[in-house]
CSV table of C-alpha atoms in Angstrom, one decimal:
chain,number,residue,atom,x,y,z
A,130,MET,CA,70.0,39.7,-24.0
A,131,GLY,CA,67.7,38.7,-21.1
A,132,LEU,CA,69.0,36.4,-18.4
A,133,GLY,CA,66.1,33.9,-19.0
A,134,LEU,CA,67.1,33.5,-22.6
A,135,ARG,CA,70.7,33.1,-21.8
A,136,ILE,CA,70.0,30.4,-19.3
A,137,SER,CA,67.7,28.5,-21.6
A,138,LEU,CA,70.2,28.7,-24.5
A,139,LEU,CA,72.9,27.5,-22.2
A,140,ILE,CA,70.8,24.5,-21.1
A,141,ALA,CA,70.0,23.7,-24.8
A,142,ILE,CA,73.7,23.9,-25.8
A,143,MET,CA,74.6,21.7,-22.8
A,144,ILE,CA,72.1,19.0,-23.9
A,145,TYR,CA,73.5,19.3,-27.4
A,146,VAL,CA,77.1,18.9,-26.3
A,147,VAL,CA,76.3,15.9,-24.1
A,148,LEU,CA,74.4,14.3,-27.0
A,149,ILE,CA,77.5,14.6,-29.2
A,150,PHE,CA,79.7,13.1,-26.6
A,151,VAL,CA,77.4,10.2,-26.0
A,152,LEU,CA,77.2,9.5,-29.7
A,153,LEU,CA,81.0,9.8,-30.0
A,154,ARG,CA,81.5,7.4,-27.1
A,155,LYS,CA,79.1,4.9,-28.6
A,156,LYS,CA,81.2,5.2,-31.8
A,157,SER,CA,78.1,5.9,-33.8
A,158,PHE,CA,79.7,9.1,-34.8
A,159,THR,CA,83.0,9.5,-36.7
A,160,LEU,CA,85.2,12.1,-35.1
A,161,LYS,CA,85.9,13.7,-38.5
A,162,TYR,CA,82.2,14.4,-39.0
A,163,SER,CA,81.6,15.6,-35.5
A,164,LEU,CA,84.1,18.5,-35.8
A,165,LEU,CA,81.6,20.7,-37.5
A,166,TRP,CA,79.0,19.9,-34.8
A,167,MET,CA,81.5,20.8,-32.1
A,168,PHE,CA,82.5,24.0,-33.8
A,169,MET,CA,78.8,25.0,-33.9
A,170,ALA,CA,78.5,24.4,-30.1
A,171,VAL,CA,81.5,26.6,-29.4
A,172,VAL,CA,80.2,29.4,-31.5
A,173,LEU,CA,76.8,29.2,-29.8
A,174,LEU,CA,78.5,29.2,-26.4
A,175,ILE,CA,80.4,32.3,-27.3
A,176,MET,CA,77.2,34.0,-28.3
A,177,VAL,CA,75.6,33.2,-24.9
A,178,ALA,CA,78.7,34.2,-22.9
A,179,PHE,CA,79.1,37.5,-24.6
A,180,PRO,CA,75.6,38.9,-25.4
A,181,LYS,CA,77.1,42.3,-26.1
A,182,LEU,CA,79.0,40.9,-29.0
A,183,VAL,CA,75.8,39.5,-30.5
A,184,GLU,CA,74.0,42.8,-30.1
A,185,PHE,CA,76.9,44.6,-31.7
A,186,LEU,CA,77.0,42.1,-34.6
A,187,ALA,CA,73.3,42.4,-35.0
A,188,GLU,CA,73.6,46.1,-35.4
A,189,VAL,CA,76.5,45.9,-37.8
A,190,ILE,CA,74.7,43.5,-40.2
A,191,GLY,CA,71.5,45.5,-39.9
A,192,VAL,CA,69.4,43.0,-38.0
A,193,ALA,CA,66.8,44.7,-35.8
A,194,SER,CA,66.8,42.2,-33.0
A,195,TYR,CA,69.7,40.2,-31.6
A,196,ILE,CA,67.5,37.1,-31.3
A,197,ASN,CA,67.2,37.2,-35.1
A,198,ALA,CA,71.0,37.3,-35.4
A,199,ILE,CA,71.0,34.1,-33.3
A,200,PHE,CA,68.4,32.5,-35.6
A,201,MET,CA,70.5,33.5,-38.6
A,202,ALA,CA,73.6,31.9,-37.1
A,203,PHE,CA,71.6,28.7,-36.5
A,204,ILE,CA,70.2,28.7,-40.1
A,205,PHE,CA,73.7,29.3,-41.5
A,206,PHE,CA,75.1,26.4,-39.5
A,207,ILE,CA,72.3,24.1,-40.6
A,208,LEU,CA,72.9,25.0,-44.2
A,209,LEU,CA,76.6,24.3,-43.8
A,210,LEU,CA,75.8,20.9,-42.2
A,211,VAL,CA,73.3,19.9,-45.0
A,212,VAL,CA,75.9,20.8,-47.7
A,213,THR,CA,78.5,18.7,-45.8
A,214,LEU,CA,76.1,15.8,-45.5
A,215,THR,CA,75.3,16.0,-49.3
A,216,SER,CA,79.0,15.9,-50.0
A,217,ILE,CA,79.5,12.9,-47.7
A,218,ALA,CA,76.5,11.1,-49.3
A,219,SER,CA,77.9,11.8,-52.8
A,220,LYS,CA,81.3,10.4,-51.8
A,221,GLN,CA,79.7,7.3,-50.3
A,222,HIS,CA,77.5,6.9,-53.4
A,223,ARG,CA,80.7,6.8,-55.5
A,224,GLU,CA,82.4,4.4,-53.2
A,225,ILE,CA,79.3,2.1,-53.1
A,226,LYS,CA,79.0,2.1,-56.8
A,227,THR,CA,82.6,1.0,-57.2
A,228,LEU,CA,82.1,-1.7,-54.6
A,229,ILE,CA,79.0,-3.1,-56.4
A,230,GLN,CA,80.9,-3.1,-59.7
A,231,ASN,CA,83.8,-4.9,-58.2
A,232,VAL,CA,81.7,-7.4,-56.4
A,233,ALA,CA,80.0,-8.3,-59.7
A,234,LEU,CA,83.3,-8.7,-61.5
A,235,LEU,CA,84.7,-10.8,-58.7
A,236,GLN,CA,81.6,-12.9,-58.6
A,237,LYS,CA,82.0,-13.6,-62.3
A,238,GLN,CA,85.6,-14.6,-61.8
A,239,VAL,CA,84.7,-17.0,-58.9
A,240,ASP,CA,81.9,-18.5,-61.0
A,241,GLU,CA,84.3,-19.0,-63.9
A,242,LEU,CA,86.9,-20.7,-61.6
A,243,LYS,CA,84.2,-23.0,-60.2
A,244,ASN,CA,83.1,-24.0,-63.6
A,245,ASN,CA,86.6,-24.8,-64.8
A,246,LYS,CA,87.1,-27.4,-62.0
B,211,MET,CA,91.1,-7.0,-82.8
B,212,LYS,CA,89.2,-7.7,-79.6
B,213,VAL,CA,85.7,-6.2,-79.5
B,214,LEU,CA,83.3,-6.4,-76.5
B,215,ILE,CA,79.6,-5.6,-76.8
B,216,ILE,CA,78.2,-4.2,-73.6
B,217,ILE,CA,74.5,-4.8,-73.1
B,218,PRO,CA,73.0,-3.1,-70.1
B,219,ALA,CA,69.8,-5.0,-69.1
B,220,TYR,CA,67.2,-3.9,-66.5
B,221,ASN,CA,64.1,-6.0,-66.7
B,222,GLU,CA,64.7,-7.1,-70.2
B,223,SER,CA,63.5,-10.7,-70.0
B,224,GLU,CA,61.3,-10.2,-73.0
B,225,ASN,CA,64.1,-9.0,-75.2
B,226,ILE,CA,67.4,-10.3,-74.0
B,227,GLU,CA,67.2,-13.7,-75.7
B,228,ARG,CA,66.5,-12.1,-79.0
B,229,VAL,CA,69.3,-9.6,-78.6
B,230,ILE,CA,71.9,-12.2,-77.8
B,231,ALA,CA,70.7,-14.5,-80.6
B,232,ASP,CA,71.0,-11.6,-83.0
B,233,ILE,CA,74.6,-11.0,-81.8
B,234,GLU,CA,75.6,-14.7,-82.0
B,235,GLN,CA,74.1,-15.0,-85.4
B,236,ASN,CA,75.3,-11.7,-87.0
B,237,CYS,CA,78.6,-11.0,-85.3
B,238,PRO,CA,80.0,-14.2,-83.7
B,239,GLN,CA,83.5,-12.7,-83.9
B,240,TYR,CA,82.7,-10.3,-81.1
B,241,ASP,CA,82.5,-11.0,-77.4
B,242,TYR,CA,79.6,-9.7,-75.5
B,243,ILE,CA,78.6,-9.1,-71.8
B,244,VAL,CA,75.2,-8.6,-70.4
B,245,ILE,CA,75.0,-6.4,-67.4
B,246,ASN,CA,72.0,-7.4,-65.3
B,247,ASP,CA,71.4,-4.3,-63.3
B,248,CYS,CA,69.6,-6.0,-60.4
B,249,SER,CA,66.5,-6.7,-62.5
B,250,THR,CA,63.3,-7.6,-60.6
B,251,ASP,CA,62.2,-10.0,-63.3
B,252,ASN,CA,63.9,-13.2,-64.4
B,253,THR,CA,66.6,-11.6,-66.6
B,254,ALA,CA,69.4,-13.1,-64.4
B,255,GLN,CA,67.8,-16.5,-64.6
B,256,ILE,CA,67.6,-16.3,-68.4
B,257,CYS,CA,71.3,-15.4,-68.5
B,258,GLU,CA,72.2,-18.2,-66.2
B,259,GLU,CA,70.2,-20.9,-68.0
B,260,ASN,CA,71.4,-19.9,-71.5
B,261,ASN,CA,74.9,-19.7,-70.2
B,262,TYR,CA,75.3,-16.1,-71.4
B,263,ASN,CA,78.4,-14.1,-70.5
B,264,TYR,CA,76.9,-11.8,-67.9
B,265,LEU,CA,77.6,-9.7,-64.9
B,266,ASP,CA,75.1,-9.6,-62.0
B,267,LEU,CA,75.0,-6.3,-60.1
B,268,CYS,CA,73.8,-6.9,-56.5
B,269,CYS,CA,72.2,-3.4,-56.3
B,270,ASN,CA,70.5,-1.4,-59.0
B,271,LEU,CA,73.1,1.2,-60.3
B,272,GLY,CA,71.1,2.6,-63.2
B,273,ILE,CA,72.2,2.8,-66.8
B,274,GLY,CA,75.4,4.8,-66.1
B,275,GLY,CA,76.8,2.6,-63.3
B,276,GLY,CA,75.7,-0.6,-65.2
B,277,VAL,CA,77.4,0.4,-68.5
B,278,GLN,CA,80.5,1.5,-66.6
B,279,SER,CA,80.9,-2.0,-65.1
B,280,GLY,CA,81.0,-3.2,-68.7
B,281,TYR,CA,83.8,-0.7,-69.5
B,282,ILE,CA,85.7,-1.8,-66.4
B,283,TYR,CA,85.4,-5.4,-67.6
B,284,ALA,CA,86.6,-4.4,-71.1
B,285,HIS,CA,89.5,-2.5,-69.6
B,286,ARG,CA,90.6,-5.3,-67.4
B,287,ASN,CA,90.3,-7.8,-70.2
B,288,ASN,CA,92.2,-5.7,-72.7
B,289,TYR,CA,89.6,-5.1,-75.3
B,290,ASP,CA,90.5,-2.9,-78.3
B,291,TYR,CA,86.9,-1.6,-78.7
B,292,ALA,CA,83.8,-1.6,-76.5
B,293,VAL,CA,80.4,-1.3,-78.1
B,294,GLN,CA,77.4,-0.3,-76.1
B,295,ILE,CA,74.0,-1.5,-77.3
B,296,ASP,CA,70.6,-1.3,-75.6
B,297,GLY,CA,69.2,-4.4,-74.1
B,298,ASP,CA,65.8,-3.9,-75.7
B,299,GLY,CA,66.7,-4.8,-79.3
B,300,GLN,CA,66.5,-1.3,-80.7
B,301,HIS,CA,70.1,-1.5,-82.0
B,302,ASP,CA,71.0,-3.8,-84.8
B,303,PRO,CA,74.4,-5.4,-84.1
B,304,GLN,CA,75.0,-5.7,-87.9
B,305,TYR,CA,76.1,-2.1,-87.9
B,306,ILE,CA,78.9,-2.6,-85.4
B,307,SER,CA,81.6,-3.5,-87.9
B,308,GLN,CA,80.6,-0.4,-90.0
B,309,MET,CA,80.8,1.8,-86.9
B,310,ILE,CA,84.3,0.5,-86.0
B,311,GLU,CA,85.4,1.0,-89.7
B,312,ILE,CA,84.2,4.7,-89.6
B,313,LEU,CA,85.9,5.2,-86.2
B,314,GLU,CA,89.2,3.9,-87.6
B,315,LYS,CA,89.0,5.7,-90.9
B,316,GLU,CA,88.2,9.0,-89.1
B,317,ASN,CA,90.9,8.3,-86.5
B,318,ALA,CA,88.2,9.0,-83.8
B,319,ASP,CA,87.9,7.9,-80.2
B,320,MET,CA,84.2,7.3,-80.1
B,321,ALA,CA,81.6,6.6,-82.8
B,322,VAL,CA,77.9,7.2,-82.1
B,323,GLY,CA,75.3,5.3,-84.0
B,324,SER,CA,73.0,7.9,-85.5
B,325,ARG,CA,69.5,7.4,-86.9
B,326,PHE,CA,69.4,10.9,-88.3
B,327,ILE,CA,72.0,10.6,-91.0
B,328,THR,CA,70.2,8.4,-93.5
B,329,LYS,CA,66.9,9.1,-91.8
B,330,GLU,CA,65.7,5.6,-92.2
B,331,GLY,CA,64.0,3.3,-89.7
B,332,PHE,CA,62.6,4.4,-86.3
B,333,GLN,CA,62.9,8.2,-86.0
B,334,SER,CA,61.3,8.8,-82.6
B,335,SER,CA,58.4,11.2,-82.0
B,336,GLY,CA,58.5,14.9,-83.0
B,337,MET,CA,58.7,16.1,-79.4
B,338,ARG,CA,61.7,13.8,-78.7
B,339,ARG,CA,63.4,14.9,-81.9
B,340,PHE,CA,63.0,18.5,-80.8
B,341,GLY,CA,64.6,17.7,-77.5
B,342,ILE,CA,67.4,15.8,-79.1
B,343,ASN,CA,68.1,18.7,-81.5
B,344,PHE,CA,68.2,21.1,-78.6
B,345,LEU,CA,70.7,18.9,-76.7
B,346,SER,CA,72.7,18.5,-79.9
B,347,THR,CA,73.0,22.3,-80.4
B,348,LEU,CA,73.8,22.7,-76.7
B,349,ILE,CA,76.6,20.2,-77.0
B,350,ARG,CA,78.0,21.8,-80.1
B,351,MET,CA,78.1,25.2,-78.3
B,352,VAL,CA,79.7,23.8,-75.2
B,353,CYS,CA,82.5,21.7,-76.7
B,354,GLY,CA,82.2,21.8,-80.5
B,355,ALA,CA,81.3,18.2,-81.0
B,356,ASN,CA,79.0,17.8,-84.1
B,357,VAL,CA,76.7,15.0,-83.1
B,358,LYS,CA,73.1,14.8,-84.1
B,359,ASP,CA,71.8,11.8,-82.3
B,360,VAL,CA,73.2,12.7,-78.9
B,361,THR,CA,70.9,10.4,-76.9
B,362,SER,CA,71.7,7.3,-78.9
B,363,GLY,CA,73.0,4.6,-76.6
B,364,PHE,CA,74.6,2.8,-79.6
B,365,ARG,CA,78.3,3.7,-79.5
B,366,VAL,CA,81.8,2.4,-79.9
B,367,ALA,CA,84.8,3.6,-77.8
B,368,ASN,CA,88.4,2.8,-78.4
B,369,ARG,CA,90.9,1.5,-75.9
B,370,LYS,CA,91.8,5.0,-74.6
B,371,TYR,CA,88.2,5.9,-73.8
B,372,ILE,CA,87.4,2.4,-72.5
B,373,GLU,CA,89.9,3.2,-69.8
B,374,PHE,CA,88.5,6.8,-69.4
B,375,PHE,CA,84.9,5.5,-69.0
B,376,SER,CA,86.0,2.8,-66.6
B,377,LYS,CA,87.0,5.7,-64.3
B,378,GLU,CA,84.5,8.3,-65.1
B,379,TYR,CA,81.0,7.8,-66.3
B,380,ALA,CA,77.8,9.8,-65.4
B,381,ASP,CA,75.2,8.0,-63.4
B,382,ASP,CA,71.8,8.6,-65.0
B,383,TYR,CA,71.1,9.6,-68.6
B,384,PRO,CA,74.9,9.5,-69.3
B,385,GLU,CA,74.8,9.4,-73.1
B,386,PRO,CA,74.9,13.1,-74.0
B,387,GLU,CA,77.3,13.9,-71.2
B,388,ALA,CA,79.8,11.2,-72.4
B,389,ILE,CA,80.1,13.1,-75.7
B,390,VAL,CA,81.0,16.3,-73.9
B,391,ALA,CA,83.4,14.4,-71.6
B,392,VAL,CA,85.3,12.7,-74.5
B,393,THR,CA,85.5,15.9,-76.6
B,394,LEU,CA,86.7,18.1,-73.7
B,395,HIS,CA,89.4,15.6,-72.9
B,396,GLY,CA,90.7,15.9,-76.4
B,397,GLY,CA,88.9,12.9,-77.9
B,398,LYS,CA,87.2,12.9,-81.3
B,399,VAL,CA,83.6,11.9,-81.6
B,400,VAL,CA,82.1,10.9,-84.9
B,401,GLU,CA,78.7,9.8,-86.0
B,402,ALA,CA,78.0,6.6,-88.0
B,403,PRO,CA,74.7,6.0,-89.8
B,404,VAL,CA,72.6,3.3,-88.4
B,405,VAL,CA,68.9,2.2,-88.7
B,406,MET,CA,67.2,1.7,-85.4
B,407,ARG,CA,64.1,-0.4,-84.7
B,408,GLU,CA,61.3,0.5,-82.4
B,409,ARG,CA,61.6,-1.5,-79.2
B,410,GLU,CA,59.7,-4.7,-79.4
B,411,GLY,CA,58.9,-5.6,-75.8
B,412,GLY,CA,59.2,-4.2,-72.3
B,413,VAL,CA,59.0,-0.5,-71.5
B,414,SER,CA,61.4,2.3,-72.3
B,415,SER,CA,63.4,3.7,-69.4
B,416,ILE,CA,62.3,7.2,-70.3
B,417,SER,CA,58.5,7.6,-70.0
B,418,PRO,CA,56.9,10.8,-71.3
B,419,PHE,CA,56.4,12.0,-67.8
B,420,LYS,CA,60.2,11.9,-67.2
B,421,SER,CA,61.0,13.7,-70.4
B,422,ILE,CA,60.9,17.2,-68.8
B,423,TYR,CA,63.1,16.1,-66.0
B,424,TYR,CA,65.4,14.4,-68.5
B,425,MET,CA,65.9,17.6,-70.5
B,426,ILE,CA,66.5,19.8,-67.5
B,427,LYS,CA,68.9,17.3,-65.9
B,428,VAL,CA,70.9,16.6,-69.0
B,429,SER,CA,71.1,20.3,-70.0
B,430,LEU,CA,72.3,21.2,-66.5
B,431,ALA,CA,74.8,18.3,-66.5
B,432,ILE,CA,76.3,19.4,-69.8
B,433,LEU,CA,76.6,23.0,-68.6
B,434,LEU,CA,78.0,22.0,-65.2
B,435,TYR,CA,80.5,19.6,-66.9
B,436,ARG,CA,81.7,22.5,-69.0
B,437,ILE,CA,81.9,24.9,-66.1
B,438,THR,CA,83.6,22.5,-63.7
B,439,TYR,CA,85.9,20.9,-66.2
B,440,LYS,CA,89.6,21.5,-65.3
B,441,GLY,CA,91.3,22.0,-68.6
B,442,GLY,CA,94.6,20.3,-69.3
B,443,LYS,CA,94.4,18.2,-66.1
B,444,LYS,CA,93.6,14.6,-67.0
């Protein structure tokens, strides 16, 4: 892995990590959901720190160029994140549905109480 | 015997008054609740002005979430039977007592109003019937339930399945899936003959354009329900 590539990857990861921390500090990020993002940064850092490891892994899984192995890792993580997001969205969908139903039922009870007075 | 009629209504201002008048005239012994699923027309206003018993959802949940709120209401208010009828006047409330009779006689948990038993009244178009037959066969293969009119939204559930539906009910196009859910959870589903009318006003929720999507979605939902169903666990 060339030095230029390693330095640019390192800078990119740094920006990425700083972004996560800023978002966490602004509380616009729940810690629970940021764990996967952090884990991704750590794995990428390891890849930059030990290029020989990446080259070895690329050879083992039959990828011609180590840069493609890095791309593969990225794509894998992005897939993982999208699946996680879908699962979070589904859970929220369920919760919001229950909320809407309960608001409607409460609203009805409130109206009934008002009319009885 | 406490019976609740659940009427999901999304933009049914043209039909809702006729549907309620029909219920009040033909089965005054039953309670009803209109679920206004955040209609963009004046359905809510009509309900308010006529002093109907109704629920007003603040966001559009679709047919599944809407009907489910009716089941939650039925569960919390201790109803023995909950009847689902469409808000467009397709279903004749006169059949409700017969449906409940059949359900009790057969010792079943859910009765589906079927237009294909006596083959009278509105029978739907050929293409649709083909789709319904396909889904009916699929459901029979997946869980053994023998129901012909699987997409019929005219159905009665007993106390046990009122509670079940108040916790678990599919979001969109829930009718066929509910049959699978009830059967897999050990419930018995029977069919009761009814005569359906063609809708008189408004537009159907399933346009021809959506039919293909409907078939794929419902077939997948049925198969996935079977595959992901954890047997024995409630």
